[in-house]
PDB file of C-alpha atoms in Angstrom:
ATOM      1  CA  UNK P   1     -10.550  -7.591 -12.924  1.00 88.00           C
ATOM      2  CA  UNK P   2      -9.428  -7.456  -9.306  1.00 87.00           C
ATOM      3  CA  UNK P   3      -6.256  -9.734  -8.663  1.00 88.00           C
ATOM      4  CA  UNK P   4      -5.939  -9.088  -5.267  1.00 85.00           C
ATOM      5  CA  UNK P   5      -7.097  -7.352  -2.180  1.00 87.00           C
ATOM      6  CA  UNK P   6      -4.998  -7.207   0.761  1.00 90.00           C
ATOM      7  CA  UNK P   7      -4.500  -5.853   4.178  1.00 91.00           C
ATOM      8  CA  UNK P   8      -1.504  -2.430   4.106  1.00 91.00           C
ATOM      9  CA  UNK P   9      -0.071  -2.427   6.999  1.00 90.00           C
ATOM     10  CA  UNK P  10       0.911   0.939   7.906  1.00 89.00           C
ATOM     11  CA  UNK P  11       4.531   1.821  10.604  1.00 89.00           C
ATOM     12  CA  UNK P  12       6.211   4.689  11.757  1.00 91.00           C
ATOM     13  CA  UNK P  13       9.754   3.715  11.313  1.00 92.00           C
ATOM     14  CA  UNK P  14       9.964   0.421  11.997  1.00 90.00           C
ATOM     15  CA  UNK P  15       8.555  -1.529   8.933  1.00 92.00           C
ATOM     16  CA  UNK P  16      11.477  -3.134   8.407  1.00 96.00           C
ATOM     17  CA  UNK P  17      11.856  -5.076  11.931  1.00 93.00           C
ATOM     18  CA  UNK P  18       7.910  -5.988  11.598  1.00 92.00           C
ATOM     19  CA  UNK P  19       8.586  -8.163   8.442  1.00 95.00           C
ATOM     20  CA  UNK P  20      11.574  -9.375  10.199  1.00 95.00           C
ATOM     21  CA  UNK P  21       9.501  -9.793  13.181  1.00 88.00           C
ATOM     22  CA  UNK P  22       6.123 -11.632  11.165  1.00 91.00           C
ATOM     23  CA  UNK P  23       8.971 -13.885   8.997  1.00 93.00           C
ATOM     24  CA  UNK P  24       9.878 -15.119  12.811  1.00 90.00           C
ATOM     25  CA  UNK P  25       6.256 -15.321  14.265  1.00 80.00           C
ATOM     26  CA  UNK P  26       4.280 -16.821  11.082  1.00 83.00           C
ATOM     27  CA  UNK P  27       7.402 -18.315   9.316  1.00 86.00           C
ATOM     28  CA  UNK P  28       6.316 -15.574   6.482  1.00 90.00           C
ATOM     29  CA  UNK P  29       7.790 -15.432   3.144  1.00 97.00           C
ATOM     30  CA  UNK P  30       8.853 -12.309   1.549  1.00 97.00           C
ATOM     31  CA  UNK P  31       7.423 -12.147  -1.848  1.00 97.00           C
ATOM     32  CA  UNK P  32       8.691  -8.379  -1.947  1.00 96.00           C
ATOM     33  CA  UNK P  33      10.676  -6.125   0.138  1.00 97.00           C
ATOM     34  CA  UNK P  34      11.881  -2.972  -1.210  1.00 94.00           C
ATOM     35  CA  UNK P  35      13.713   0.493   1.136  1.00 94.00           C
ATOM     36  CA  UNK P  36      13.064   4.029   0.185  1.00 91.00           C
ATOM     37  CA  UNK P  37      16.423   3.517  -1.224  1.00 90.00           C
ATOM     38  CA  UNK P  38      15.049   1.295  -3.890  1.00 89.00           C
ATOM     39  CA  UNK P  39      13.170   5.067  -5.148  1.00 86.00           C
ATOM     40  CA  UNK P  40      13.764   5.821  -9.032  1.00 83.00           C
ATOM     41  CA  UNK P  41      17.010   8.218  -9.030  1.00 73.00           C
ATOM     42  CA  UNK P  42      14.886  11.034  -9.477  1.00 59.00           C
ATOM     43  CA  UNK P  43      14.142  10.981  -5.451  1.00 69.00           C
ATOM     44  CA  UNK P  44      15.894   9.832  -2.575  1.00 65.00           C
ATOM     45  CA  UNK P  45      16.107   7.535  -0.446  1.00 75.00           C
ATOM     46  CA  UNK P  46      16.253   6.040   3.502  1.00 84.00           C
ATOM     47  CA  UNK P  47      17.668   2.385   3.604  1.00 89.00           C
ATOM     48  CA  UNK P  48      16.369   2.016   6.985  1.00 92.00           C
ATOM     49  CA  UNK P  49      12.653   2.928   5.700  1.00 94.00           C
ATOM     50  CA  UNK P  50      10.527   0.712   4.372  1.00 95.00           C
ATOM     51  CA  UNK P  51       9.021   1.271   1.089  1.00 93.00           C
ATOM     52  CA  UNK P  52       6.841  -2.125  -0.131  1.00 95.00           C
ATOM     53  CA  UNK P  53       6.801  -5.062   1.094  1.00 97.00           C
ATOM     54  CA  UNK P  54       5.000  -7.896   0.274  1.00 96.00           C
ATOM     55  CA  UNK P  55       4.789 -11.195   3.028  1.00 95.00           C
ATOM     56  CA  UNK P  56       3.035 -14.599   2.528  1.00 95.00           C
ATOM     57  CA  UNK P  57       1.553 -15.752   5.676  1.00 87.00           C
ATOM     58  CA  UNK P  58      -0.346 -19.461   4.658  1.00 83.00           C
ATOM     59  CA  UNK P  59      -2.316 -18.946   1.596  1.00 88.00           C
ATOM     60  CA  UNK P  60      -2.385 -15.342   2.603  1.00 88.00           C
ATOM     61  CA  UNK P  61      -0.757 -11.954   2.039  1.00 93.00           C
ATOM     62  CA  UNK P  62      -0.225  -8.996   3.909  1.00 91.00           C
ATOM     63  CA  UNK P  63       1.440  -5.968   2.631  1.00 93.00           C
ATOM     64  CA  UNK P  64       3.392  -3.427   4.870  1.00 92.00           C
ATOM     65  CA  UNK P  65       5.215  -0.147   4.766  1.00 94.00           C
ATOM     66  CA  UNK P  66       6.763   2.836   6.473  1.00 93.00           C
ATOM     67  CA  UNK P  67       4.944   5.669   5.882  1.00 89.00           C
ATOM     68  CA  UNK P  68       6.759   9.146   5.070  1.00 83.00           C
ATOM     69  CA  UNK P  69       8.528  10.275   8.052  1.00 81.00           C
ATOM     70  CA  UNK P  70       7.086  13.937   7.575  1.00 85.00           C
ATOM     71  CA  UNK P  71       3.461  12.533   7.811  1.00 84.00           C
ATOM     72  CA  UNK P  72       2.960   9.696  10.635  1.00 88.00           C
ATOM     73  CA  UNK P  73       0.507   7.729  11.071  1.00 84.00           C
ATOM     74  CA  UNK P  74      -1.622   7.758  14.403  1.00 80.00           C
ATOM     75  CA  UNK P  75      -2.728   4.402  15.815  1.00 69.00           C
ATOM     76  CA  UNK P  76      -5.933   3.185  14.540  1.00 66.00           C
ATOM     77  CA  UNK P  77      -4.758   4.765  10.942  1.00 70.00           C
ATOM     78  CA  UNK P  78      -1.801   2.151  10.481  1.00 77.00           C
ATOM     79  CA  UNK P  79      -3.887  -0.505   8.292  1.00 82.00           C
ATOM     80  CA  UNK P  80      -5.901   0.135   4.768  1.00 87.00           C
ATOM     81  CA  UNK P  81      -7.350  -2.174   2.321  1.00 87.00           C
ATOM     82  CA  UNK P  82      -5.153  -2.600  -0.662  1.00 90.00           C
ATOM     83  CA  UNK P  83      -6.918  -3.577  -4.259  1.00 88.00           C
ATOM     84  CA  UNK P  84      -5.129  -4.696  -7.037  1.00 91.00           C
ATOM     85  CA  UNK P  85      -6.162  -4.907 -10.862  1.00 91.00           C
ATOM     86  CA  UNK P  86      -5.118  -5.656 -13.760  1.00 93.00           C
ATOM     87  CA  UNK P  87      -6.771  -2.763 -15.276  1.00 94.00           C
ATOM     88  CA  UNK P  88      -6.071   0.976 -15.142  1.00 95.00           C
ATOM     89  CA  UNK P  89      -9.737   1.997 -16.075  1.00 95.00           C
ATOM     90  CA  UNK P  90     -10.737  -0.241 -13.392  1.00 92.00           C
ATOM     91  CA  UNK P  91      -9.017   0.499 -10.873  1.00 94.00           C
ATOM     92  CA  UNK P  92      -9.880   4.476 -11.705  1.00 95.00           C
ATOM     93  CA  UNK P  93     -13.753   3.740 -11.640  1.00 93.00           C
ATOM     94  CA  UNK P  94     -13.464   2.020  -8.046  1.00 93.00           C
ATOM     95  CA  UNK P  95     -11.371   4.773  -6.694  1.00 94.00           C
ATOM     96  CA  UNK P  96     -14.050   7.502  -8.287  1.00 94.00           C
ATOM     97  CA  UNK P  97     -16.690   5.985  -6.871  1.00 93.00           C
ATOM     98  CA  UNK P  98     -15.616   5.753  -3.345  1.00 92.00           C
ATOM     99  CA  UNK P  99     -14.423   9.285  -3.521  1.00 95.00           C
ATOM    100  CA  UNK P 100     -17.817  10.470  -4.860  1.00 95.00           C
ATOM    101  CA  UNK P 101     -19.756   9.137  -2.356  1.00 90.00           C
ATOM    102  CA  UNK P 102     -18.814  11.167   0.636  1.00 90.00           C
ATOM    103  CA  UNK P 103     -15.541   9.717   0.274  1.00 91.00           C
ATOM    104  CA  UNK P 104     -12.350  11.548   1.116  1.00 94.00           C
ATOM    105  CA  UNK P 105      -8.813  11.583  -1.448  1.00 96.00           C
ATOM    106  CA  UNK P 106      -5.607  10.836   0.344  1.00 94.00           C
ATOM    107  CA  UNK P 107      -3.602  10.837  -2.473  1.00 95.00           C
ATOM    108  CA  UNK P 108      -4.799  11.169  -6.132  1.00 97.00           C
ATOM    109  CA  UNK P 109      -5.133   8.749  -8.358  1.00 96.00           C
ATOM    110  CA  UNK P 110      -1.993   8.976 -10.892  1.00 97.00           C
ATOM    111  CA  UNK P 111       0.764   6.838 -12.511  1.00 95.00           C
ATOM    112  CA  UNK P 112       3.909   6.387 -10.479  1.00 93.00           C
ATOM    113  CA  UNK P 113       6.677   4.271 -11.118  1.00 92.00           C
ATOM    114  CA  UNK P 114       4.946   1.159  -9.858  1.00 92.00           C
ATOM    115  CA  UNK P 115       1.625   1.399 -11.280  1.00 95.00           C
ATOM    116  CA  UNK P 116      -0.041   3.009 -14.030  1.00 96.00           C
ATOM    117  CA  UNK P 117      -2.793   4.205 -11.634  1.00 97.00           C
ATOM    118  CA  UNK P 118      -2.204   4.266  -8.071  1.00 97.00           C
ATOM    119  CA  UNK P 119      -4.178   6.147  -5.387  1.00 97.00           C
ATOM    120  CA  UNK P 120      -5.609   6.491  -2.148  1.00 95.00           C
ATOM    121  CA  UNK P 121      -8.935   7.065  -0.744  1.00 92.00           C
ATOM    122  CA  UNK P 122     -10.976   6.450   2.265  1.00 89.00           C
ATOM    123  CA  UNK P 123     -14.507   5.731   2.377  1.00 86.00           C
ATOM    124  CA  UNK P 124     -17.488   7.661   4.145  1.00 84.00           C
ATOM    125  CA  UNK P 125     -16.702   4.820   6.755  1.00 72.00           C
ATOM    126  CA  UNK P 126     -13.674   5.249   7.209  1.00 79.00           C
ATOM    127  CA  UNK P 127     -12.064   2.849   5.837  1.00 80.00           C
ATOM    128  CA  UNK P 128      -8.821   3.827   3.238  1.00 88.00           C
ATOM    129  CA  UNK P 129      -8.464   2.006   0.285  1.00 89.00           C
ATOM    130  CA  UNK P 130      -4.915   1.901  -1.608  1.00 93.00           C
ATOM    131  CA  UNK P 131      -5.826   0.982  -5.112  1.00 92.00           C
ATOM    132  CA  UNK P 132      -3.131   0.044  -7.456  1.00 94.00           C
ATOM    133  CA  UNK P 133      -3.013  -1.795 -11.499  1.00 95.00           C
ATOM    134  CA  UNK P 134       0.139  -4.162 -12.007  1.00 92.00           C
ATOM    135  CA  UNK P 135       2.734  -2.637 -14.747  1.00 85.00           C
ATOM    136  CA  UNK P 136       2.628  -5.523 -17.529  1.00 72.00           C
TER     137      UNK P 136
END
């Protein structure tokens, strides 16, 4: 079942100052905020990068990141759609069938250290979709 579905907001360095800057604007509250620091030992890290971050805006949330410094983003590709399950199966047959449909992969979907199946896609729109199932 989808648990979520959120707008990723998508920076080129400066993640970190835009949550700083929406907490100011919005009176946001940071549900999550995590640095490429925060990576499992295994990689490493920028503490000036943002890695996840989570903001509550209302009754709303909004999701940002940096993205990896050797693969900016260009303006007008800074913002996807991010799902959320609470299924891995699920969240595998929505990816599929974007991808299959004239859709193109971004990144495939696989377990990382966050989620048992994470992955990106965008649609034969346009559109990317970050799709993502909670650990339990």
């Amino acid at each position: 079942m989808i648990i979520g579905m959120n707008p990723y907001f998508m920076f080129n360095g400066q993640g970190i100052e835009a949550v700083r800057f929406y907490e100011d604007v919005f009176g946001a509250e940071v549900i999550e905020f995590k640095t490429y620091a925060d990576l499992p030992e295994s990689q490493t890290g920028d503490e000036s990068l943002l890695l996840h971050a989570n903001l509550k805006i209302g009754n709303n949330e909004i999701m940002l990141s940096d993205t990896d410094p050797d693969h900016p983003i260009e303006a007008g590709t800074h913002i996807s759609v991010a799902i959320v399950t609470d299924n891995a199966d699920e969240t595998s047959d929505m990816y599929r069938k974007i991808r299959d449909n004239d859709g193109e992969e971004v990144m495939p979907i696989q377990e990382t250290f966050f989620s048992p199946a994470y992955g990106k896609v965008k649609d034969k729109y346009g559109i990317e979709w970050q799709f993502s199932t909670t650990k339990e």
